Structures are given as C-alpha cells and as structure tokens.
RNA sequence: GUGGGUGUAGCUCAGUGGUAGAGCACUGGAUUGUGGCUCCGGGUGUCGCGGGUUCAAUUCCCGUCACUCACCCCA
C-alpha cells in the first residue's frame, strides 16, 4: 500500500470517535450555556487575511502555511487558525449592525505545515470562541472561567491558568522602546532567532526557550510596568473578577503568544498531566481590540480563544466502553432472516439503535457478535417465535431471558435501558 | 528546520546468515436454537523499499522512504 494519508494528517476511526464526540459535545454544551452560537467558516481563505491578522513576521505566516495559487492568480491558504476568518466574516456581514455583542463558537480543522510531533499534526482540530463588542474586563474573566469549566467537565484536573496583559498600542510602543534599550547590551548573547526577533518583534524574545535567552528575558523590564492607566485598570478588573469567580490563575509576565494581533488580556491553559510531552499548551487566547477596525470594520473590541482538540483528548481520562447499539437481533434459522430484518426496522422506528448480522451464521456466532460489541440486549427470533408473535428478549448483562410479545418488545427494551 | 529512535501478521511485539513466531484480534468447533470463561482447530506475511557483502540476507553494511520522540513553534 503506497497510498497513505499525507504526512501529519490522521484518520480518526470509529473506535476513537466517541472520545471526540464527548469532547465536542462538552464544549458545545458549556459555551452554549453562555450564549455562544456556532458559526462555520471556509477552510480556504485569501492568503492576505492571515498575513495581515496573524502578522508577517510570525512563524505561522513565515513558514507554516499551506498556501497555493488557485487556477488563475489568486493566492489562497488553508486556514491555520480560526480568529482571522471570524473577524473577516464579522466585518463582511456587518454583524455589529444587528446586535451589540456577538458571541460565536466554531469547531473544525486547521492546517499548519510543521514537523509533526506528539500532539501536533499538520491537520489538527480546534474549538474556539470569539466575543465581539464587549471591551471587558468582566467578559475576559468570564471567558477564562468558562474554559476552565470546559476543561474540568472533560475530567482534566491537572492544569494551570496563566494570564498576562500586554496593554494597548500605546503601552506596547512604550514597552518596545524600553525592551529594546534593555536588550541592546545583550544582543550578541541572544540566539540567532532572537537576534532577528529584536528587530522584527522584540516581545517574542521573552518567549524564547533557549537557556541564555530565558535568563536574559527573566530580568527584562515587565510590560506590566508600562501599561497605561486604562490598561492597568482593565487588568486589575480582570484579576478581581477572577478572584470573585474563584478561578485559580497565575500572572505570567513572559506570556506573549506567537500571534501579533493580541492586545491587553492574554491567557493560556497548560496541561500538567503525564503524556502530553512538550505540546502542553491546551488552549490559548486573548483580546484583539484592533483587528476588526484594521479589517475595515467599526472600532470593535474582541476577545477569543482556541483549544487544541488532540491535546485535550490526550489529557482526558479514558471513557467507559459502551456500545454503539442497544439491541442485536439474532435469527435462529436462516428462514427467518427476512422477518428478523423487519423486526429490526420496527425497533428502529421505536427509537432504538439496532444491529444484526444479516449474513446469518450460527446462533452461537451471532450471540458472540452481540457480546463482542457490548450490546446490552439480544433479541432472538426463530420459527417458533415468529409463529407465536413473540421474541426472546435476552439481557446479556443480567443474564436473563424473557419471552415477550413482539408488539411490546421495543417498550420493554426502553424500560431495561433506562433502569 | 536540527537531533535521536524504530520499521517483521489487522494490532502489540519476539526471533534467526539458510525465506519466520507468540499474544491479541478474526474465524470454525466442543451433539439437536443461547454470549462472556475454558479447551481444540484455522487463515494471515513481497520480515518498509533500493543497493552492497555472501554459496545464501528478514538477519551484516550503505542509502532511501515512512513512522515516532525531543528541540523549536504553537492549540
């Protein structure tokens, strides 16, 4: 077999899917509880959308995008994240004109051409939310508290919530100047990447993991000291609200994030459990108050986050094995297979999930099959049962068997399942 | 992009310079229409690909590709 899935892209087979469903429905249920509504955006967008929003000098844009030229001359890109599309759609449809605050969520695949690693794929799934029109800081705290809720619903307990503020444009400019002044004498000691970053985007030096860079960064002036009064009040408000909510968090002044569009609030949730490896950033997000305006929309503050589904999956505890069907129909003789097929339809019409082996085979092998897939109920139909208008209702879990009128079969199963 | 590890049955893996095994899974049976446990039986592989050494390579060497882990980056 030389036709394989493309590097970094994975098939998700039915055996794994229930965990995905559990994750996605927990997310949907939680965020819908806060008034978020789902939106779906194209996977392909104009390349310029990402270059302008994520930032020209970011790694994502510089070397990780799946960009191609459409028939003709348009440069298109497989979306590497969801926020840019959300903002584009928000502006394109003038959503601000119909409601003062917009709360959207999305779930879907994203694409980044990175070297695959544990928990990092080239097609990966994100679930995220965006709030447009609320400047915070209460909404910021509520969003952070909401993600903590999502995560704990999934049974993930070992996490740490990091928050930071990088201020608005004014604070960032002031800070950039101060940071450059601080870094200047160390310039030669920084790693090659950081030497480049100093010119392109000095904030990202703070995020460097190279030991010497990290040492230098540790003593760098904090951006928190350069916040404007408004920025400061915003950040204080966020923290006070988190305290009221009882959401544990830690302020981390080195939290910068790799996307250029953020302003003020930044946050990240780190998984601390075993098995995550280096890909322990479960989710990240922040405020991007300038982006809507820069896309030609009205001046609209916004905040959002995205979580990496594969990583959440790794951090989630294993689920109980359960069956994908409620009833397995067994035909005792080849001659009643037609009747068994009809019985299946009757039960499905009554709302049950029913499977059978229409190829036939011995009674024993059919029951083995029922057991194998963890079905709770086996329903045996043979010549005698057809004649009497009954079925043998076998509870494979409690090892009991009853002869029940066929017309009551579905109702009896429902009763058993809801016990 | 850099470095390491691994490639043998559907899966997890053992093994040998003379073309290969286990467990699981799948499947048949242990008397007439009853699962899980047990017992008996069955099929399955271009031993990743290419080249080299050799009488002979799945086993040794080189290359290559794939997968994987770490760094990096991020979700």
Tab-separated table of C-alpha atoms (C1' of nucleotides) in Angstrom:
chain	number	residue	atom	x	y	z
A	1	UNK	CA	0.000	0.000	0.000
A	2	UNK	CA	1.822	3.088	-1.125
A	3	UNK	CA	-1.120	5.438	-0.904
A	4	UNK	CA	-1.095	6.764	2.603
A	5	UNK	CA	-2.515	9.742	4.414
A	6	UNK	CA	-0.369	12.835	3.884
A	7	UNK	CA	2.339	13.364	6.497
A	8	UNK	CA	0.965	14.882	9.649
A	9	UNK	CA	-2.648	14.097	8.734
A	10	UNK	CA	-4.520	11.399	10.563
A	11	UNK	CA	-7.568	9.256	10.089
A	12	UNK	CA	-9.929	9.165	13.019
A	13	UNK	CA	-11.582	5.748	13.047
A	14	UNK	CA	-14.864	4.852	14.784
A	15	UNK	CA	-13.100	3.295	17.778
A	16	UNK	CA	-11.743	6.711	18.716
A	17	UNK	CA	-14.721	8.768	17.768
A	18	UNK	CA	-16.716	8.520	20.973
A	19	UNK	CA	-13.993	10.393	22.806
A	20	UNK	CA	-14.126	13.106	20.165
A	21	UNK	CA	-17.889	13.296	20.488
A	22	UNK	CA	-17.587	13.552	24.248
A	23	UNK	CA	-15.090	16.386	23.900
A	24	UNK	CA	-17.024	18.291	21.270
A	25	UNK	CA	-20.363	17.992	22.979
A	26	UNK	CA	-18.907	19.046	26.321
A	27	UNK	CA	-17.507	22.118	24.617
A	28	UNK	CA	-20.720	22.942	22.780
A	29	UNK	CA	-22.876	22.436	25.806
A	30	UNK	CA	-20.693	24.577	28.008
A	31	UNK	CA	-20.295	27.516	25.646
A	32	UNK	CA	-23.935	27.441	24.592
A	33	UNK	CA	-24.643	27.850	28.271
A	34	UNK	CA	-23.010	31.266	27.970
A	35	UNK	CA	-24.971	32.297	24.904
A	36	UNK	CA	-22.448	31.381	22.229
A	37	UNK	CA	-23.756	30.258	18.860
A	38	UNK	CA	-21.961	28.168	16.284
A	39	UNK	CA	-20.598	29.633	13.080
A	40	UNK	CA	-18.835	27.767	10.295
A	41	UNK	CA	-16.274	29.363	8.059
A	42	UNK	CA	-14.487	28.274	4.894
A	43	UNK	CA	-11.320	26.262	5.268
A	44	UNK	CA	-9.755	28.167	2.392
A	45	UNK	CA	-9.258	31.915	2.702
A	46	UNK	CA	-7.297	34.577	0.840
A	47	UNK	CA	-3.663	34.404	1.938
A	48	UNK	CA	-3.649	38.110	2.759
A	49	UNK	CA	-6.216	37.534	5.501
A	50	UNK	CA	-3.701	35.632	7.602
A	51	UNK	CA	-0.684	37.697	6.687
A	52	UNK	CA	-2.441	40.826	7.876
A	53	UNK	CA	-4.023	39.454	11.030
A	54	UNK	CA	-1.529	36.950	12.386
A	55	UNK	CA	1.471	39.043	11.418
A	56	UNK	CA	4.041	38.913	8.673
A	57	UNK	CA	6.931	38.024	10.948
A	58	UNK	CA	5.263	35.225	12.857
A	59	UNK	CA	6.384	31.646	12.359
A	60	UNK	CA	2.932	30.653	11.233
A	61	UNK	CA	2.955	33.057	8.335
A	62	UNK	CA	6.645	32.835	7.565
A	63	UNK	CA	6.946	29.097	7.240
A	64	UNK	CA	3.915	27.097	8.238
A	65	UNK	CA	1.052	27.975	5.938
A	66	UNK	CA	-0.385	25.746	3.246
A	67	UNK	CA	-0.513	28.352	0.533
A	68	UNK	CA	-1.242	27.673	-3.099
A	69	UNK	CA	-2.241	29.518	-6.209
A	70	UNK	CA	-5.756	28.891	-7.367
A	71	UNK	CA	-6.418	28.391	-11.078
A	72	UNK	CA	-5.803	31.935	-12.109
A	73	UNK	CA	-3.681	34.139	-9.945
A	74	UNK	CA	-5.264	34.193	-6.508
A	75	UNK	CA	-3.146	33.144	-3.571
A	76	UNK	CA	-5.197	31.018	-1.199
A	77	UNK	CA	-4.308	29.456	2.142
A	78	UNK	CA	-5.714	26.615	4.209
A	79	UNK	CA	-6.668	28.330	7.452
A	80	UNK	CA	-4.019	27.945	10.164
A	81	UNK	CA	-6.378	29.219	12.875
A	82	UNK	CA	-9.914	30.448	13.295
A	83	UNK	CA	-9.865	34.010	14.531
A	84	UNK	CA	-8.947	35.653	11.233
A	85	UNK	CA	-11.921	34.045	9.479
A	86	UNK	CA	-14.225	35.007	12.321
A	87	UNK	CA	-13.213	38.626	12.069
A	88	UNK	CA	-13.449	38.590	8.288
A	89	UNK	CA	-16.967	37.166	8.493
A	90	UNK	CA	-17.966	39.595	11.236
A	91	UNK	CA	-16.908	42.542	9.116
A	92	UNK	CA	-18.161	41.137	5.803
A	93	UNK	CA	-21.684	40.635	7.147
A	94	UNK	CA	-21.797	43.829	9.225
A	95	UNK	CA	-22.800	41.757	12.190
A	96	UNK	CA	-22.312	44.693	14.548
A	97	UNK	CA	-25.401	46.285	12.995
A	98	UNK	CA	-27.751	43.598	14.263
A	99	UNK	CA	-26.561	43.044	17.811
A	100	UNK	CA	-24.428	44.924	20.312
A	101	UNK	CA	-22.413	41.920	21.391
A	102	UNK	CA	-21.707	38.899	19.234
A	103	UNK	CA	-20.694	35.534	20.667
A	104	UNK	CA	-19.623	32.870	18.218
A	105	UNK	CA	-18.037	29.483	18.551
A	106	UNK	CA	-16.536	27.154	15.984
A	107	UNK	CA	-15.088	23.678	15.755
A	108	UNK	CA	-13.063	22.411	12.854
A	109	UNK	CA	-9.787	21.507	11.216
A	110	UNK	CA	-6.838	23.891	10.899
A	111	UNK	CA	-3.674	23.437	8.879
A	112	UNK	CA	-0.059	24.196	9.686
A	113	UNK	CA	2.946	22.685	7.937
A	114	UNK	CA	5.091	21.993	10.967
A	115	UNK	CA	7.200	18.976	11.767
A	116	UNK	CA	4.729	16.548	13.308
A	117	UNK	CA	5.228	15.623	16.946
A	118	UNK	CA	3.199	14.180	19.750
A	119	UNK	CA	0.021	16.212	19.913
A	120	UNK	CA	0.985	18.293	16.918
A	121	UNK	CA	-0.361	17.493	13.487
A	122	UNK	CA	-0.499	19.297	10.181
A	123	UNK	CA	-4.239	18.970	10.110
A	124	UNK	CA	-5.421	19.477	13.635
A	125	UNK	CA	-8.716	20.376	15.202
A	126	UNK	CA	-9.567	23.433	17.188
A	127	UNK	CA	-12.643	24.520	19.043
A	128	UNK	CA	-12.764	28.193	19.800
A	129	UNK	CA	-14.926	31.164	20.659
A	130	UNK	CA	-14.941	34.848	19.790
A	131	UNK	CA	-16.746	37.714	21.503
A	132	UNK	CA	-17.162	40.957	19.564
A	133	UNK	CA	-18.309	44.239	21.039
A	134	UNK	CA	-17.520	43.884	24.713
A	135	UNK	CA	-14.420	45.745	25.916
A	136	UNK	CA	-14.183	43.803	29.170
A	137	UNK	CA	-12.767	43.225	31.639
A	138	UNK	CA	-15.678	41.228	33.065
A	139	UNK	CA	-16.182	39.307	29.849
A	140	UNK	CA	-12.474	38.475	29.841
A	141	UNK	CA	-12.791	36.876	33.245
A	142	UNK	CA	-15.996	35.106	32.271
A	143	UNK	CA	-14.370	33.645	29.168
A	144	UNK	CA	-11.407	32.383	31.175
A	145	UNK	CA	-13.708	30.930	33.782
A	146	UNK	CA	-15.722	29.301	31.000
A	147	UNK	CA	-12.719	27.481	29.547
A	148	UNK	CA	-11.764	26.255	32.973
A	149	UNK	CA	-15.304	24.889	33.171
A	150	UNK	CA	-14.979	23.148	29.816
A	151	UNK	CA	-11.740	21.550	30.877
A	152	UNK	CA	-12.958	20.324	34.205
A	153	UNK	CA	-16.106	18.918	32.589
A	154	UNK	CA	-13.780	16.789	30.489
A	155	UNK	CA	-12.231	15.357	33.614
A	156	UNK	CA	-8.920	17.140	33.118
A	157	UNK	CA	-7.723	18.288	36.513
A	158	UNK	CA	-4.009	18.936	36.189
A	159	UNK	CA	-3.952	22.375	34.609
A	160	UNK	CA	-2.519	25.790	35.213
A	161	UNK	CA	-4.112	29.014	34.027
A	162	UNK	CA	-1.712	31.772	33.038
A	163	UNK	CA	-2.810	35.352	32.424
A	164	UNK	CA	-0.990	38.461	31.351
A	165	UNK	CA	-1.670	41.848	29.846
A	166	UNK	CA	0.363	43.360	27.057
A	167	UNK	CA	-1.609	46.577	27.012
A	168	UNK	CA	-2.922	48.551	24.095
A	169	UNK	CA	-0.968	50.122	21.224
A	170	UNK	CA	0.368	52.963	23.356
A	171	UNK	CA	1.709	50.723	26.099
A	172	UNK	CA	3.158	48.332	23.598
A	173	UNK	CA	5.066	51.060	21.844
A	174	UNK	CA	6.425	52.409	25.130
A	175	UNK	CA	7.358	48.963	26.197
A	176	UNK	CA	9.000	48.120	22.898
A	177	UNK	CA	11.305	51.087	23.348
A	178	UNK	CA	12.134	50.084	26.923
A	179	UNK	CA	12.694	46.485	25.988
A	180	UNK	CA	14.986	47.365	23.101
A	181	UNK	CA	17.019	49.529	25.452
A	182	UNK	CA	17.306	46.648	27.885
A	183	UNK	CA	18.208	44.056	25.257
A	184	UNK	CA	20.753	46.191	23.412
A	185	UNK	CA	23.763	45.269	25.572
A	186	UNK	CA	22.883	41.560	25.453
A	187	UNK	CA	22.289	41.472	21.766
A	188	UNK	CA	25.350	39.368	20.927
A	189	UNK	CA	24.440	36.805	23.589
A	190	UNK	CA	21.000	36.102	22.209
A	191	UNK	CA	20.319	33.115	19.992
A	192	UNK	CA	20.157	33.667	16.262
A	193	UNK	CA	16.363	33.605	16.236
A	194	UNK	CA	16.174	36.180	18.975
A	195	UNK	CA	18.639	38.476	17.266
A	196	UNK	CA	16.214	38.516	14.405
A	197	UNK	CA	13.270	38.952	16.751
A	198	UNK	CA	14.813	42.005	18.346
A	199	UNK	CA	14.264	43.891	15.136
A	200	UNK	CA	11.102	42.238	13.930
A	201	UNK	CA	9.132	41.729	17.124
A	202	UNK	CA	11.099	42.146	20.361
A	203	UNK	CA	8.226	40.954	22.559
A	204	UNK	CA	8.794	37.441	21.328
A	205	UNK	CA	12.289	37.306	22.784
A	206	UNK	CA	10.544	36.964	26.152
A	207	UNK	CA	9.065	33.709	24.997
A	208	UNK	CA	12.352	32.121	23.908
A	209	UNK	CA	13.249	28.765	25.465
A	210	UNK	CA	16.986	28.909	24.754
A	211	UNK	CA	18.533	28.950	28.256
A	212	UNK	CA	20.628	32.104	27.881
A	213	UNK	CA	17.777	33.990	26.235
A	214	UNK	CA	15.454	32.896	29.015
A	215	UNK	CA	17.940	34.167	31.606
A	216	UNK	CA	18.180	37.495	29.894
A	217	UNK	CA	14.434	37.660	29.491
A	218	UNK	CA	13.891	36.851	33.149
A	219	UNK	CA	15.411	40.183	34.182
A	220	UNK	CA	13.811	42.185	31.419
A	221	UNK	CA	11.526	45.014	32.426
A	222	UNK	CA	7.953	43.877	32.784
A	223	UNK	CA	5.362	45.113	30.353
A	224	UNK	CA	3.065	45.415	33.311
A	225	UNK	CA	5.084	48.488	34.383
A	226	UNK	CA	4.400	50.177	31.063
A	227	UNK	CA	0.672	49.772	30.938
A	228	UNK	CA	-1.382	52.919	30.645
A	229	UNK	CA	-3.774	53.700	33.494
A	230	UNK	CA	-6.643	52.321	31.429
A	231	UNK	CA	-4.752	49.145	30.624
A	232	UNK	CA	-3.859	48.741	34.265
A	233	UNK	CA	-7.445	49.234	35.394
A	234	UNK	CA	-8.551	46.671	32.826
A	235	UNK	CA	-6.042	44.100	34.018
A	236	UNK	CA	-6.903	44.765	37.668
A	237	UNK	CA	-10.578	44.350	36.826
A	238	UNK	CA	-9.865	41.037	35.182
A	239	UNK	CA	-7.989	39.742	38.189
A	240	UNK	CA	-10.568	40.957	40.670
A	241	UNK	CA	-13.298	39.243	38.724
A	242	UNK	CA	-11.339	36.009	38.512
A	243	UNK	CA	-10.934	36.174	42.253
A	244	UNK	CA	-14.668	36.643	42.747
A	245	UNK	CA	-15.297	33.671	40.465
A	246	UNK	CA	-12.796	31.621	42.401
A	247	UNK	CA	-10.860	30.793	39.240
A	248	UNK	CA	-7.266	29.927	40.078
A	249	UNK	CA	-4.731	31.721	37.883
A	250	UNK	CA	-1.164	32.900	37.829
A	251	UNK	CA	0.110	36.137	36.291
A	252	UNK	CA	2.973	35.362	33.943
A	253	UNK	CA	4.664	38.421	32.529
A	254	UNK	CA	6.516	36.351	29.957
A	255	UNK	CA	3.329	35.116	28.317
A	256	UNK	CA	3.424	36.722	24.905
A	257	UNK	CA	1.929	34.348	22.309
A	258	UNK	CA	3.041	33.933	18.758
A	259	UNK	CA	0.368	35.941	17.041
A	260	UNK	CA	0.739	39.652	16.593
A	261	UNK	CA	-2.865	40.668	16.872
A	262	UNK	CA	-3.297	40.482	20.612
A	263	UNK	CA	-3.891	43.481	22.883
A	264	UNK	CA	-4.321	43.668	26.632
A	265	UNK	CA	-5.523	40.355	28.034
A	266	UNK	CA	-3.651	37.184	27.174
A	267	UNK	CA	-4.213	33.788	28.691
A	268	UNK	CA	-3.163	30.227	28.281
A	269	UNK	CA	-4.029	26.927	29.914
A	270	UNK	CA	-1.220	24.456	30.367
A	271	UNK	CA	-1.800	20.759	30.881
A	272	UNK	CA	0.395	19.342	33.601
A	273	UNK	CA	-0.616	15.711	33.363
A	274	UNK	CA	1.573	12.910	32.094
A	275	UNK	CA	1.725	12.016	28.457
A	276	UNK	CA	1.403	15.450	26.936
A	277	UNK	CA	5.081	15.835	26.187
A	278	UNK	CA	6.169	19.246	25.093
A	279	UNK	CA	2.825	20.034	23.496
A	280	UNK	CA	1.293	21.052	26.772
A	281	UNK	CA	-0.452	24.229	25.689
A	282	UNK	CA	-4.050	23.070	25.806
A	283	UNK	CA	-5.555	26.353	24.831
A	284	UNK	CA	-4.625	29.935	24.334
A	285	UNK	CA	-6.364	33.165	23.679
A	286	UNK	CA	-6.610	36.825	24.309
A	287	UNK	CA	-8.030	40.144	23.377
A	288	UNK	CA	-7.604	41.656	19.913
A	289	UNK	CA	-9.226	45.051	20.107
A	290	UNK	CA	-7.671	46.455	16.926
A	291	UNK	CA	-8.337	43.724	14.436
A	292	UNK	CA	-11.942	44.415	13.433
A	293	UNK	CA	-11.085	48.013	12.732
A	294	UNK	CA	-7.970	47.110	10.800
A	295	UNK	CA	-10.095	44.911	8.568
A	296	UNK	CA	-12.247	47.898	7.681
A	297	UNK	CA	-14.962	47.273	10.237
A	298	UNK	CA	-16.132	49.559	13.031
A	299	UNK	CA	-13.892	50.027	16.048
A	300	UNK	CA	-14.934	46.878	17.905
A	301	UNK	CA	-13.182	45.270	20.844
A	302	UNK	CA	-12.935	41.487	20.781
A	303	UNK	CA	-11.631	38.532	22.740
A	304	UNK	CA	-11.387	34.864	21.963
A	305	UNK	CA	-9.534	31.631	22.445
A	306	UNK	CA	-8.883	28.372	20.674
A	307	UNK	CA	-8.204	24.981	22.151
A	308	UNK	CA	-6.338	22.128	20.516
A	309	UNK	CA	-8.611	19.112	20.450
A	310	UNK	CA	-5.921	16.446	20.025
A	311	UNK	CA	-4.144	17.653	23.142
A	312	UNK	CA	-7.319	17.819	25.156
A	313	UNK	CA	-8.006	14.266	24.031
A	314	UNK	CA	-4.617	13.155	25.334
A	315	UNK	CA	-5.264	14.820	28.663
A	316	UNK	CA	-8.775	13.378	29.032
A	317	UNK	CA	-9.306	10.246	31.084
A	318	UNK	CA	-10.387	7.147	29.181
A	319	UNK	CA	-14.104	6.696	28.849
A	320	UNK	CA	-16.129	3.644	29.764
A	321	UNK	CA	-16.547	1.342	26.823
A	322	UNK	CA	-20.116	1.495	25.617
A	323	UNK	CA	-21.885	0.001	22.686
A	324	UNK	CA	-22.946	1.818	19.578
A	325	UNK	CA	-26.193	-0.158	19.506
A	326	UNK	CA	-28.893	-1.046	22.022
A	327	UNK	CA	-30.137	-4.291	20.537
A	328	UNK	CA	-28.621	-7.084	18.493
A	329	UNK	CA	-31.104	-9.212	16.612
A	330	UNK	CA	-30.321	-12.866	16.236
A	331	UNK	CA	-32.050	-15.019	13.636
A	332	UNK	CA	-32.206	-18.586	14.908
A	333	UNK	CA	-32.712	-20.078	11.480
A	334	UNK	CA	-31.828	-18.912	8.021
A	335	UNK	CA	-35.531	-18.993	7.118
A	336	UNK	CA	-36.463	-16.141	9.464
A	337	UNK	CA	-33.841	-13.662	8.330
A	338	UNK	CA	-36.403	-11.672	6.373
A	339	UNK	CA	-38.635	-11.478	9.417
A	340	UNK	CA	-35.635	-10.510	11.554
A	341	UNK	CA	-34.877	-7.677	9.175
A	342	UNK	CA	-38.431	-6.430	9.578
A	343	UNK	CA	-38.140	-6.688	13.373
A	344	UNK	CA	-35.047	-4.512	13.161
A	345	UNK	CA	-36.916	-1.822	11.366
A	346	UNK	CA	-39.785	-1.951	13.858
A	347	UNK	CA	-37.374	-1.425	16.728
A	348	UNK	CA	-35.556	1.422	14.969
A	349	UNK	CA	-38.868	3.112	14.290
A	350	UNK	CA	-39.387	2.927	18.041
A	351	UNK	CA	-36.157	4.832	18.588
A	352	UNK	CA	-33.685	2.044	19.258
A	353	UNK	CA	-30.255	1.525	17.759
A	354	UNK	CA	-30.319	-1.945	16.326
A	355	UNK	CA	-27.839	-4.122	14.525
A	356	UNK	CA	-27.869	-7.686	13.321
A	357	UNK	CA	-25.736	-9.950	11.224
A	358	UNK	CA	-27.744	-10.351	8.076
A	359	UNK	CA	-25.261	-12.847	6.731
A	360	UNK	CA	-26.724	-15.348	9.166
A	361	UNK	CA	-24.400	-17.866	10.733
A	362	UNK	CA	-24.912	-19.999	13.792
A	363	UNK	CA	-26.919	-18.794	16.740
A	364	UNK	CA	-23.782	-19.048	18.802
A	365	UNK	CA	-21.728	-16.889	16.481
A	366	UNK	CA	-24.444	-14.269	16.307
A	367	UNK	CA	-24.618	-14.074	20.081
A	368	UNK	CA	-20.864	-13.909	20.276
A	369	UNK	CA	-21.015	-10.948	17.967
A	370	UNK	CA	-23.636	-9.277	20.168
A	371	UNK	CA	-21.389	-9.771	23.166
A	372	UNK	CA	-18.313	-8.584	21.342
A	373	UNK	CA	-19.767	-5.189	20.575
A	374	UNK	CA	-21.051	-4.807	24.131
A	375	UNK	CA	-24.688	-4.789	23.206
A	376	UNK	CA	-26.934	-4.827	26.242
A	377	UNK	CA	-29.829	-6.697	24.679
A	378	UNK	CA	-30.021	-9.598	22.251
A	379	UNK	CA	-33.343	-10.322	20.657
A	380	UNK	CA	-33.708	-13.831	19.350
A	381	UNK	CA	-36.198	-14.620	16.656
A	382	UNK	CA	-36.787	-18.151	15.370
A	383	UNK	CA	-39.533	-20.085	13.628
A	384	UNK	CA	-41.408	-20.716	16.880
A	385	UNK	CA	-41.281	-17.079	17.897
A	386	UNK	CA	-42.491	-15.876	14.522
A	387	UNK	CA	-45.399	-18.319	14.756
A	388	UNK	CA	-46.322	-17.178	18.262
A	389	UNK	CA	-45.759	-13.498	17.555
A	390	UNK	CA	-43.129	-13.161	20.260
A	391	UNK	CA	-39.379	-12.582	20.604
A	392	UNK	CA	-36.843	-13.869	23.102
A	393	UNK	CA	-35.529	-10.816	24.882
A	394	UNK	CA	-32.153	-11.665	26.340
A	395	UNK	CA	-30.429	-9.260	28.696
A	396	UNK	CA	-26.775	-10.030	28.117
A	397	UNK	CA	-25.685	-8.069	31.124
A	398	UNK	CA	-28.032	-9.551	33.714
A	399	UNK	CA	-28.151	-12.958	32.037
A	400	UNK	CA	-31.890	-13.099	31.956
A	401	UNK	CA	-34.199	-14.050	29.135
A	402	UNK	CA	-37.922	-13.402	28.650
A	403	UNK	CA	-40.395	-14.317	26.010
A	404	UNK	CA	-42.277	-11.115	25.200
A	405	UNK	CA	-44.943	-10.232	22.655
A	406	UNK	CA	-43.309	-8.704	19.628
A	407	UNK	CA	-45.504	-5.618	19.835
A	408	UNK	CA	-44.170	-4.856	23.300
A	409	UNK	CA	-40.535	-5.603	22.565
A	410	UNK	CA	-39.348	-2.051	21.935
A	411	UNK	CA	-41.063	-0.740	25.011
A	412	UNK	CA	-39.508	-3.464	27.160
A	413	UNK	CA	-36.057	-2.609	25.861
A	414	UNK	CA	-36.543	1.070	26.600
A	415	UNK	CA	-37.567	0.123	30.137
A	416	UNK	CA	-34.476	-2.011	30.612
A	417	UNK	CA	-32.132	0.623	29.249
A	418	UNK	CA	-33.499	3.372	31.442
A	419	UNK	CA	-33.227	1.392	34.662
B	1	G	C1'	14.446	23.446	10.263
B	2	U	C1'	18.013	20.309	13.950
B	3	G	C1'	18.972	15.756	16.604
B	4	G	C1'	17.686	10.666	18.385
B	5	G	C1'	14.791	6.015	17.963
B	6	U	C1'	12.082	2.408	15.220
B	7	G	C1'	10.491	-0.219	10.685
B	8	U	C1'	8.696	-8.497	10.983
B	9	A	C1'	0.859	-10.978	10.542
B	10	G	C1'	-5.005	-6.367	11.136
B	11	C	C1'	-2.696	-4.735	16.349
B	12	U	C1'	1.436	-5.250	20.214
B	13	C	C1'	5.951	-7.382	19.650
B	14	A	C1'	9.802	-11.793	19.813
B	15	G	C1'	13.459	-14.058	16.575
B	16	U	C1'	17.391	-16.225	13.219
B	17	G	C1'	23.374	-15.585	7.962
B	18	G	C1'	19.970	-20.951	5.206
B	19	U	C1'	12.981	-17.247	3.055
B	20	A	C1'	9.652	-16.686	10.478
B	21	G	C1'	6.972	-16.993	15.581
B	22	A	C1'	3.823	-15.549	20.166
B	23	G	C1'	-0.209	-12.930	22.362
B	24	C	C1'	-4.462	-10.205	20.983
B	25	A	C1'	-7.963	-9.797	17.063
B	26	C	C1'	-10.709	-12.619	13.296
B	27	U	C1'	-12.931	-17.439	12.330
B	28	G	C1'	-14.864	-22.877	12.952
B	29	G	C1'	-15.974	-26.488	16.650
B	30	A	C1'	-16.776	-28.798	21.936
B	31	U	C1'	-24.483	-33.238	19.860
B	32	U	C1'	-30.135	-31.087	18.262
B	33	G	C1'	-31.895	-22.903	18.988
B	34	U	C1'	-28.186	-19.363	23.507
B	35	G	C1'	-22.737	-14.931	24.502
B	36	G	C1'	-18.760	-13.738	28.032
B	37	C	C1'	-14.604	-18.287	30.887
B	38	U	C1'	-12.071	-22.784	29.220
B	39	C	C1'	-10.349	-26.349	25.558
B	40	C	C1'	-9.330	-27.905	20.398
B	41	G	C1'	-8.710	-26.287	15.263
B	42	G	C1'	-7.996	-22.497	11.040
B	43	G	C1'	-6.118	-18.319	7.752
B	44	U	C1'	-2.868	-14.424	7.514
B	45	G	C1'	3.164	-12.007	5.997
B	46	U	C1'	6.855	-9.337	-1.214
B	47	C	C1'	10.392	-9.557	7.596
B	48	G	C1'	9.369	-0.807	4.630
B	49	C	C1'	11.987	-0.011	-0.261
B	50	G	C1'	16.723	0.030	-3.213
B	51	G	C1'	21.662	-1.387	-3.436
B	52	G	C1'	26.137	-3.917	-1.429
B	53	U	C1'	28.874	-8.144	1.059
B	54	U	C1'	27.883	-13.575	0.800
B	55	C	C1'	27.056	-20.002	-1.980
B	56	A	C1'	22.825	-17.871	0.743
B	57	A	C1'	20.275	-11.661	3.795
B	58	U	C1'	14.417	-10.795	7.246
B	59	U	C1'	19.211	-11.183	9.959
B	60	C	C1'	25.558	-7.687	8.350
B	61	C	C1'	26.775	-2.753	5.689
B	62	C	C1'	25.203	1.716	2.881
B	63	G	C1'	21.384	4.612	1.047
B	64	U	C1'	16.348	5.900	0.936
B	65	C	C1'	11.428	6.415	2.489
B	66	A	C1'	7.996	6.126	6.385
B	67	C	C1'	6.640	6.448	11.310
B	68	U	C1'	7.880	8.273	16.043
B	69	C	C1'	10.123	11.200	20.110
B	70	A	C1'	12.792	15.528	21.629
B	71	C	C1'	14.299	20.576	20.377
B	72	C	C1'	11.738	24.548	18.042
B	73	C	C1'	6.963	26.612	17.340
B	74	C	C1'	2.259	26.698	18.777
B	75	A	C1'	-3.503	24.964	20.017
